[in-house]
Coordinates of C-alpha atoms (C1' of nucleotides) in Angstrom, one line a residue:
Chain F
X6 CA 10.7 -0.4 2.3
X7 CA 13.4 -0.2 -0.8
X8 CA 16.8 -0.9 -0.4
X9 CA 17.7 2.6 -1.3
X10 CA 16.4 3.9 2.3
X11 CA 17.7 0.7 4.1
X12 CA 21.2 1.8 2.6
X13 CA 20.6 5.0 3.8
X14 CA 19.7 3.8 7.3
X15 CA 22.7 1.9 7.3
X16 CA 25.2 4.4 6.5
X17 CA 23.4 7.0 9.1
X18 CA 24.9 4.6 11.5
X19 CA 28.1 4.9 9.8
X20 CA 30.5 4.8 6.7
X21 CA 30.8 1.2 5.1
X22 CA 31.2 -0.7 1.2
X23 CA 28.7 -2.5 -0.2
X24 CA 30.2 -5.2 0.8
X25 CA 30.0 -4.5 4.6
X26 CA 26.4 -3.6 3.9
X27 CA 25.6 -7.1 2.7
X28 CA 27.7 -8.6 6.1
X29 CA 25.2 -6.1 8.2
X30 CA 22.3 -7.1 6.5
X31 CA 23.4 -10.9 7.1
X32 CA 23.2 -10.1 11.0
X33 CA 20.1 -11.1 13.4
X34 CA 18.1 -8.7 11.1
X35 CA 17.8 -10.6 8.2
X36 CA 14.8 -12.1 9.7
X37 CA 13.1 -9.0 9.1
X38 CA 14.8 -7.6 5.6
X39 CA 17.4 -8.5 2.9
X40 CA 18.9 -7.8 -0.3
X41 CA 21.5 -9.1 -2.6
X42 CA 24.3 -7.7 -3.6
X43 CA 22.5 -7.1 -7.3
X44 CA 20.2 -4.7 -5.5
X45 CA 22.6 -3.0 -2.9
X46 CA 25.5 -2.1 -5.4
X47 CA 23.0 0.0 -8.2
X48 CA 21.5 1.3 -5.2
X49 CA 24.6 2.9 -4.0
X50 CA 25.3 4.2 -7.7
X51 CA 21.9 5.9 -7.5
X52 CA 22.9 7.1 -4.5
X53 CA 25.9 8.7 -4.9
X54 CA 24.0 10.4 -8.4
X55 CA 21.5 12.6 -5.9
X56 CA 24.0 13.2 -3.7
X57 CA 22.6 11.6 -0.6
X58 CA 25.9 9.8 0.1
X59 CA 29.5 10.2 -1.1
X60 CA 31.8 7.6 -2.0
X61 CA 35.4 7.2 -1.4
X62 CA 37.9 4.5 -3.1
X63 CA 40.4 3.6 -1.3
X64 CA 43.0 1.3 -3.6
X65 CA 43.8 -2.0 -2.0
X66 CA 46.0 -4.9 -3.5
X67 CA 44.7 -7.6 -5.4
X68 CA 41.5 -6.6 -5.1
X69 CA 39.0 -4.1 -6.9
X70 CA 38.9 -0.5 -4.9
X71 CA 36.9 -0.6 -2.1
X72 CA 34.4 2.0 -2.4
X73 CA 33.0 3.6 1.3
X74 CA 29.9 5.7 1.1
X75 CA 29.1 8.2 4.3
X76 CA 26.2 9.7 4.3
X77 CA 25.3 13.3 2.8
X78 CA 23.6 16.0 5.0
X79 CA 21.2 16.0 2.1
X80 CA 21.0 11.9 2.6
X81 CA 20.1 12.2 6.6
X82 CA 17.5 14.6 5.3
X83 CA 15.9 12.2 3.0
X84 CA 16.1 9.5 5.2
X85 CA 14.5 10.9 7.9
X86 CA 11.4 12.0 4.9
X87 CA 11.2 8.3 3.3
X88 CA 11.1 6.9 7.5
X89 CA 8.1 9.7 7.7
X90 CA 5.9 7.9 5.2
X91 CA 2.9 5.9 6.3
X92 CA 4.8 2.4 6.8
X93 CA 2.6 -0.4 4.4
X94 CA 1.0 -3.0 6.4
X95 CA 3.2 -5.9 8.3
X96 CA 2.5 -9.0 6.8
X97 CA 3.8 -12.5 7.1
X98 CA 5.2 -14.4 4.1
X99 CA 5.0 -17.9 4.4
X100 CA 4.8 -20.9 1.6
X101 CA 4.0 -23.3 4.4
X102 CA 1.1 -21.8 6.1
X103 CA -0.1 -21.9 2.2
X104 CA 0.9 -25.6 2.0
X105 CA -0.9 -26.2 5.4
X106 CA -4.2 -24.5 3.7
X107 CA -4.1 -28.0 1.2
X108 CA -2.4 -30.4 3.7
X109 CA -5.3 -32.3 2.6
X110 CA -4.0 -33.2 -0.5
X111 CA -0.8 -34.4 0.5
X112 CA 0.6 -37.4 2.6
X113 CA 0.1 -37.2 6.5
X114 CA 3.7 -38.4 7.2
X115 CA 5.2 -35.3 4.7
X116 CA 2.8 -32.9 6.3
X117 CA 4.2 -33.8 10.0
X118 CA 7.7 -33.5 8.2
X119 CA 7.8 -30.5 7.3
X120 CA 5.5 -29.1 10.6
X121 CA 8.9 -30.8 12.6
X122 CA 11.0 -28.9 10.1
X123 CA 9.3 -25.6 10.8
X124 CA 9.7 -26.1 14.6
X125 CA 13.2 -26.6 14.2
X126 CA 13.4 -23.6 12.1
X127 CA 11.9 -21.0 14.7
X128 CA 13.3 -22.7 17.2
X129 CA 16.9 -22.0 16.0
X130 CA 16.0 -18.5 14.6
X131 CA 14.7 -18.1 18.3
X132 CA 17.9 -19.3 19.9
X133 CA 20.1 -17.6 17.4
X134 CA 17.6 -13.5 18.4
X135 CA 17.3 -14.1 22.3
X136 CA 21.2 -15.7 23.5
X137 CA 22.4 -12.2 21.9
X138 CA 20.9 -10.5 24.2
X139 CA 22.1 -6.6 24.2
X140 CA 21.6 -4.5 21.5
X141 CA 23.5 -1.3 20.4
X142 CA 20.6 1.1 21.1
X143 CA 17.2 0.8 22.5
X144 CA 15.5 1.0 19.2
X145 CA 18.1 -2.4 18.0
X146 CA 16.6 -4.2 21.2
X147 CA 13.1 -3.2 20.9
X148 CA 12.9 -4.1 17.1
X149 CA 15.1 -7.7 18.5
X150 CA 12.3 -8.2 21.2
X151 CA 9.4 -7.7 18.7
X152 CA 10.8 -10.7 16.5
X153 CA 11.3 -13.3 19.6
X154 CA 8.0 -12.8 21.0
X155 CA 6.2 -13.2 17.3
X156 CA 8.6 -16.6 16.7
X157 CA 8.3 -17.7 20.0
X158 CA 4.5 -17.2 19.4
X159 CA 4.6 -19.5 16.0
X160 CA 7.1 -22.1 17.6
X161 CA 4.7 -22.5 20.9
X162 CA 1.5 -22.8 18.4
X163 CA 3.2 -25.4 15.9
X164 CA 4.1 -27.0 18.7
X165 CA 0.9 -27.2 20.5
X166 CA -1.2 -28.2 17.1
X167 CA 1.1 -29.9 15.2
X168 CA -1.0 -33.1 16.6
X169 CA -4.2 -31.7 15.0
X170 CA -3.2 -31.3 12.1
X171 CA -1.4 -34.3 11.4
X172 CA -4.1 -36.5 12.8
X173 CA -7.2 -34.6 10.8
X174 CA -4.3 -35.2 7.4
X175 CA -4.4 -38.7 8.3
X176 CA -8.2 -39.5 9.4
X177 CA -8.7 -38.0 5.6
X178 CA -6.4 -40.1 4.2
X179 CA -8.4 -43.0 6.2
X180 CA -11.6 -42.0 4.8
X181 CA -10.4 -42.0 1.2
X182 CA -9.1 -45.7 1.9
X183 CA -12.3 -46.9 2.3
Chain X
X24 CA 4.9 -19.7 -3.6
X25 CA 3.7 -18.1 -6.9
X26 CA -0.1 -16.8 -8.0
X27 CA -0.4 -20.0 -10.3
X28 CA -0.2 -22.6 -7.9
X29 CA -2.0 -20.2 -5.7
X30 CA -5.3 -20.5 -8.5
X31 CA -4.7 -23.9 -8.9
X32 CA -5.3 -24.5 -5.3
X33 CA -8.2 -22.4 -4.8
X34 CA -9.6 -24.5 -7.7
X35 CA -8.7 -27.4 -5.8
X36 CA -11.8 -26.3 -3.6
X37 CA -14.4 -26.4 -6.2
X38 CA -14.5 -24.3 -9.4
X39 CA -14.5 -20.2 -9.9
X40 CA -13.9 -17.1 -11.9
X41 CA -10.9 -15.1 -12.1
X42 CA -12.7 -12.7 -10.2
X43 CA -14.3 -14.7 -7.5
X44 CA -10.9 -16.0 -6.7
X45 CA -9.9 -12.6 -6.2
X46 CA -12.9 -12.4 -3.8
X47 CA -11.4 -15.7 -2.0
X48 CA -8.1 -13.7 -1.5
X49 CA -9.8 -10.9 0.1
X50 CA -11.2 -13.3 2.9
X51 CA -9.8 -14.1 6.1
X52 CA -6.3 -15.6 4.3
X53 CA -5.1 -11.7 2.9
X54 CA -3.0 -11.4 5.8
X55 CA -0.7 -15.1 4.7
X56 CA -1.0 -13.5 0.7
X57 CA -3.0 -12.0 -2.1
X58 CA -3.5 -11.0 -5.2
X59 CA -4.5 -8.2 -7.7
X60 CA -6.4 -8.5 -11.1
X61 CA -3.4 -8.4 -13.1
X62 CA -1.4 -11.3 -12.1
X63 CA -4.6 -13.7 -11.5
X64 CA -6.1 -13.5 -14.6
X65 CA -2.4 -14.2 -16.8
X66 CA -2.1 -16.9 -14.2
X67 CA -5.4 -18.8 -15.7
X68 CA -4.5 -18.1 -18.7
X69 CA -1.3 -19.8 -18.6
X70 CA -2.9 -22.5 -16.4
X71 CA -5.5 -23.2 -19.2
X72 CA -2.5 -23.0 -21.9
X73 CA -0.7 -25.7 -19.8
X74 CA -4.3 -28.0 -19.4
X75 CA -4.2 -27.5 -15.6
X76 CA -7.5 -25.9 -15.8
X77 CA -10.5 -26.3 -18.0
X78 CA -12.3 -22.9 -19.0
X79 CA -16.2 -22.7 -19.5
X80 CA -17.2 -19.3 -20.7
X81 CA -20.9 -18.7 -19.1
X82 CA -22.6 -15.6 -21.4
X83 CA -23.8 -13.0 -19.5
X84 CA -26.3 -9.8 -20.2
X85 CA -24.0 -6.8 -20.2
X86 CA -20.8 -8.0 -19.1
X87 CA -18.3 -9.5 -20.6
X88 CA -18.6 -13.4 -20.5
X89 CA -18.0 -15.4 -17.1
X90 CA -14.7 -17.5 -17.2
X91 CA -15.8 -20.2 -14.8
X92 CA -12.2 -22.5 -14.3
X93 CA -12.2 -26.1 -13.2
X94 CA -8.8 -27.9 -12.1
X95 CA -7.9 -30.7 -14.3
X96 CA -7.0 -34.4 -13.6
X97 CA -3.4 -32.6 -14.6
X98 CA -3.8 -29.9 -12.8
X99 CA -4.5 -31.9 -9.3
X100 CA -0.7 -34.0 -9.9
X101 CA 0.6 -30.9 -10.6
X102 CA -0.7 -29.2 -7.6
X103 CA 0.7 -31.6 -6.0
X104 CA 4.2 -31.6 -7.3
X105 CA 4.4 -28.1 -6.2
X106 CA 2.9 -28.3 -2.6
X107 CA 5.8 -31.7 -2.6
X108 CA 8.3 -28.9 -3.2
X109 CA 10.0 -27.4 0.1
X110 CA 9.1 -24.4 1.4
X111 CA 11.1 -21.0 1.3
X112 CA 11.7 -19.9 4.9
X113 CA 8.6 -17.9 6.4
X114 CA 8.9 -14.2 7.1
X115 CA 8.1 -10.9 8.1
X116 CA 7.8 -8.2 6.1
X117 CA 7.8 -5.4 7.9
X118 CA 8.6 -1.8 7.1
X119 CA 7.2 -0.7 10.8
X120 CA 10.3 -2.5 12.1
X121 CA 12.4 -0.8 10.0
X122 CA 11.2 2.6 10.6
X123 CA 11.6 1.6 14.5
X124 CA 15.2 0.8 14.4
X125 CA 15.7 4.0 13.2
X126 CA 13.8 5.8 15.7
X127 CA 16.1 7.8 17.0
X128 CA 16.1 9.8 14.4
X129 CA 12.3 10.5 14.1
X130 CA 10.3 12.8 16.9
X131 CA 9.3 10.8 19.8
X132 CA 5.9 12.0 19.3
X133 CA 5.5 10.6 16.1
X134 CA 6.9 7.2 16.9
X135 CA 4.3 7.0 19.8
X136 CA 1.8 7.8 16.9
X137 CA 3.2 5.1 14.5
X138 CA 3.4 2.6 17.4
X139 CA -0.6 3.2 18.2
X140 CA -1.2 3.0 14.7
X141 CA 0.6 -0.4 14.5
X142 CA -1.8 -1.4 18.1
X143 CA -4.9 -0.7 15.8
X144 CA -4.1 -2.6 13.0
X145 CA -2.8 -5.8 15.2
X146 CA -5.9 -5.9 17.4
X147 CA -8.4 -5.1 14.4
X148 CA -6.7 -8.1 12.6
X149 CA -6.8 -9.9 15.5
X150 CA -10.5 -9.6 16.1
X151 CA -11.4 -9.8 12.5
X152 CA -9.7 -13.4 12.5
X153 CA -10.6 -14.5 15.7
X154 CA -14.5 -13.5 15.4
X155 CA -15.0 -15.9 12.6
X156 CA -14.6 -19.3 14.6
X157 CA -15.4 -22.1 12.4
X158 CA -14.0 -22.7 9.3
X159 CA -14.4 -25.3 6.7
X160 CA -11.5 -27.4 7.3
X161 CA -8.9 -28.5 9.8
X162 CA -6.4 -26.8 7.3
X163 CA -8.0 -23.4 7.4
X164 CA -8.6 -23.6 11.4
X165 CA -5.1 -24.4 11.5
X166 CA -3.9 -21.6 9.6
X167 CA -6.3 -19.3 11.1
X168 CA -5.0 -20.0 14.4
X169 CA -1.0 -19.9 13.7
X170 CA -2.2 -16.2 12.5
X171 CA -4.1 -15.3 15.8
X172 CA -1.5 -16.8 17.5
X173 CA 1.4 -14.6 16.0
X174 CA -0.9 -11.5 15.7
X175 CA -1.7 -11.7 19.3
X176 CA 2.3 -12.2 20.0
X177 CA 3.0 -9.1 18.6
X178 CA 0.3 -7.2 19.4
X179 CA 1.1 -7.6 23.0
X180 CA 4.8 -7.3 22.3
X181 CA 3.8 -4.0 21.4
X182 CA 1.2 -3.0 24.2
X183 CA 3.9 -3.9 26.5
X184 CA 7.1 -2.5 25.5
X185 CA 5.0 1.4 23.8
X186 CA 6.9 2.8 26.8
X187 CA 10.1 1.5 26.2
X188 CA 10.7 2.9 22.7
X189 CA 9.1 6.2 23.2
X190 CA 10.7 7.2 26.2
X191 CA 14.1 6.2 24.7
X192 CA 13.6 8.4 21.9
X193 CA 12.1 11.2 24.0
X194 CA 15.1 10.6 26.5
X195 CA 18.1 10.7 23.5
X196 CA 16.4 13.8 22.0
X197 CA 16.5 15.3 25.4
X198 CA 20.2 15.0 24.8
X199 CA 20.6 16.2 22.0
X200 CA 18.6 19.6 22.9
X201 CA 21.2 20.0 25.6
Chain S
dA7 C1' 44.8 -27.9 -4.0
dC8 C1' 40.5 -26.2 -2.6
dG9 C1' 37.1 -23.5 -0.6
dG10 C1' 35.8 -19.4 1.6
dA11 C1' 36.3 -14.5 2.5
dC12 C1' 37.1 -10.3 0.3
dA13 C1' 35.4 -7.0 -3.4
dT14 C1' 32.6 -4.9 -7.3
dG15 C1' 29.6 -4.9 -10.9
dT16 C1' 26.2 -6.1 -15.0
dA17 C1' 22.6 -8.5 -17.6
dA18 C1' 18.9 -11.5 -17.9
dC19 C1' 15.1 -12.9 -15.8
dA20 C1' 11.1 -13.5 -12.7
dC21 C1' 7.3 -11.8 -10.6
dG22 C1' 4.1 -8.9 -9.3
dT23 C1' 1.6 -4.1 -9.0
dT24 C1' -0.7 -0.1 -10.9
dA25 C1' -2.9 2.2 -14.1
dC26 C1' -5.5 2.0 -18.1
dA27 C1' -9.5 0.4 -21.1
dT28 C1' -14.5 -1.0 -21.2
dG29 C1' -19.2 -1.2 -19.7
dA30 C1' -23.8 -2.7 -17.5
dT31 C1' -26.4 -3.1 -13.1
dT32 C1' -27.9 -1.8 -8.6
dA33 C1' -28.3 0.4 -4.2
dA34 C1' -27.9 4.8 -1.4
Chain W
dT5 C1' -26.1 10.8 -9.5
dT6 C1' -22.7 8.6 -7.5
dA7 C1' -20.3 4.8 -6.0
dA8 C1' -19.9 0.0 -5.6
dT9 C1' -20.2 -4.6 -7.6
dC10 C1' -19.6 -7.4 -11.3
dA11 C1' -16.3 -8.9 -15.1
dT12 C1' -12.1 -9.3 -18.0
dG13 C1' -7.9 -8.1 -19.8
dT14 C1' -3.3 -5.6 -21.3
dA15 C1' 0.8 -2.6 -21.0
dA16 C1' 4.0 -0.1 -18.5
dC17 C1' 6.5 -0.1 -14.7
dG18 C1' 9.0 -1.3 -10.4
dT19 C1' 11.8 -4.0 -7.7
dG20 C1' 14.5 -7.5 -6.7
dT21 C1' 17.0 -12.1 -7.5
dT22 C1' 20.2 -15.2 -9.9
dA23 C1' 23.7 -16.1 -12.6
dC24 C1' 27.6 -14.5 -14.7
dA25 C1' 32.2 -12.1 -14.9
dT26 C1' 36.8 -11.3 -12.5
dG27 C1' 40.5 -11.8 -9.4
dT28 C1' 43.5 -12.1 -4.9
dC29 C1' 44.5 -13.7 -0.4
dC30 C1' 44.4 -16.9 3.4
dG31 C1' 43.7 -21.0 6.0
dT32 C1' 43.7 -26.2 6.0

DNA sequence: ACGGACATGTAACACGTTACATGATTAA
DNA sequence: TTAATCATGTAACGTGTTACATGTCCGT
């Protein structure tokens, strides 16, 4: 997924600035997908060159013209033929399930750390999904469900084995004592 | 969490060719991250340039010579350093969920499609990882198991809620045929 | 007086993928 | 004979981030 077509998708729902992108994008979503402004601003340029969304400045004071883009007939067109294309496998990103793989190495009492830290992490990205509750459309909640049950799934596990972990870390750590 | 690092803790675990680490990567752990030819094999080369890794070239009949790489003494503090180093947030990368918040713009029929699709790959992932049991470590079970644990999260997530998405979409383009 | 929100944009950089280049061996 | 496995490596390309550049308004 480029942040050409996640422009797009935004704008279908309607007319905003780069900058109101980069709010929207800041929202519960951003669990799931981001981009900088350094991505969203040349992708509006390129944009507006095929025509897929049109841009209107509206002068303000003290500030540079704010630029709204709508979306083109054209633009819904080619949205809905980029959202057609075979999706590329889910996968989960994580430097500390890759840090768990060599807990070994490190010290026990880092290693339960930064399983706490973790916890705390899903358990506020959890809070922060499920108190806001309703969703603009179905398709807003359903996307919002799909991301509570998966951290509520990692919280509950980390949880639940953050005691095996630890205590193999430091029965190695014992061993190497000897 | 970059492919050098990556190498260097795969070496951790006993010595190996560019291309046998690939093989590693294609194991059980491809769904946390991976790796293609073209970023491992500059990643031992600037490994060995930085004495992180030792290179023993083994001569082979009709091939080109093995690169068998060994983690230094250097290369172990190192590794180290970097697993020491926090942790970029964990997440999901997931163009499915994008395609599904726009979903009312797509034909329910093919969003019921995409959502089976998405069924298959969950539960053959699933399976694949739970199948294989035992694993060498406590690290690796660990791992293993926050990935069952989140796979089977979201495939159910998904078993469950099929309905809700699809007949939402079938319902709003009822509408719009009105 | 200071930081944050508003508002846009570019350039340098990082990081990784894909395709290309080469070529023997072995199993179906 | 065809494809897969073994084995390494480079170059072009894509895609996005970070830092830089600029400047006002508003709240504390």
């Amino acid at each position: 997924m480029n942040i050409k077509t996640l422009c797009l998708g935004i704008l279908s729902f309607g007319d905003a600035s780069g900058y109101e992108i980069k709010k929207q994008l800041e929202g519960p979503f951003r669990h799931f997908y981001d981009a900088s402004f350094g991505s969203i601003y040349p992708a509006l340029g390129k944009l507006t060159g095929e025509n897929l969304v049109d841009c209107t400045e509206l002068a303000q004071q003290g500030r540079p013209d704010k630029k709204v883009y709508s979306i083109t007939p054209k633009g819904r067109l080619d949205l809905v033929q980029q959202l057609l294309e075979r999706p590329s496998q889910d996968r989960i990103r994580s430097d500390f399930l890759v840090i768990m793989l060599f807990a070994e190495l490190l010290p026990a009492a880092h290693i339960d750390e930064l399983v706490g830290q973790r916890i705390e992490d899903y358990r506020s990205s959890l809070d922060e999904l499920c108190s806001q509750g309703k969703d603009d459309t179905a398709s807003a909640a359903f996307v919002h469900g799909f991301g509570c049950a998966v951290y509520g799934a990692a919280l509950r596990y980390l949880e639940d084995n953050r005691h095996r972990i630890v205590g193999e870390s430091l029965r190695a750590q014992a061993e190497v004592a000897e």
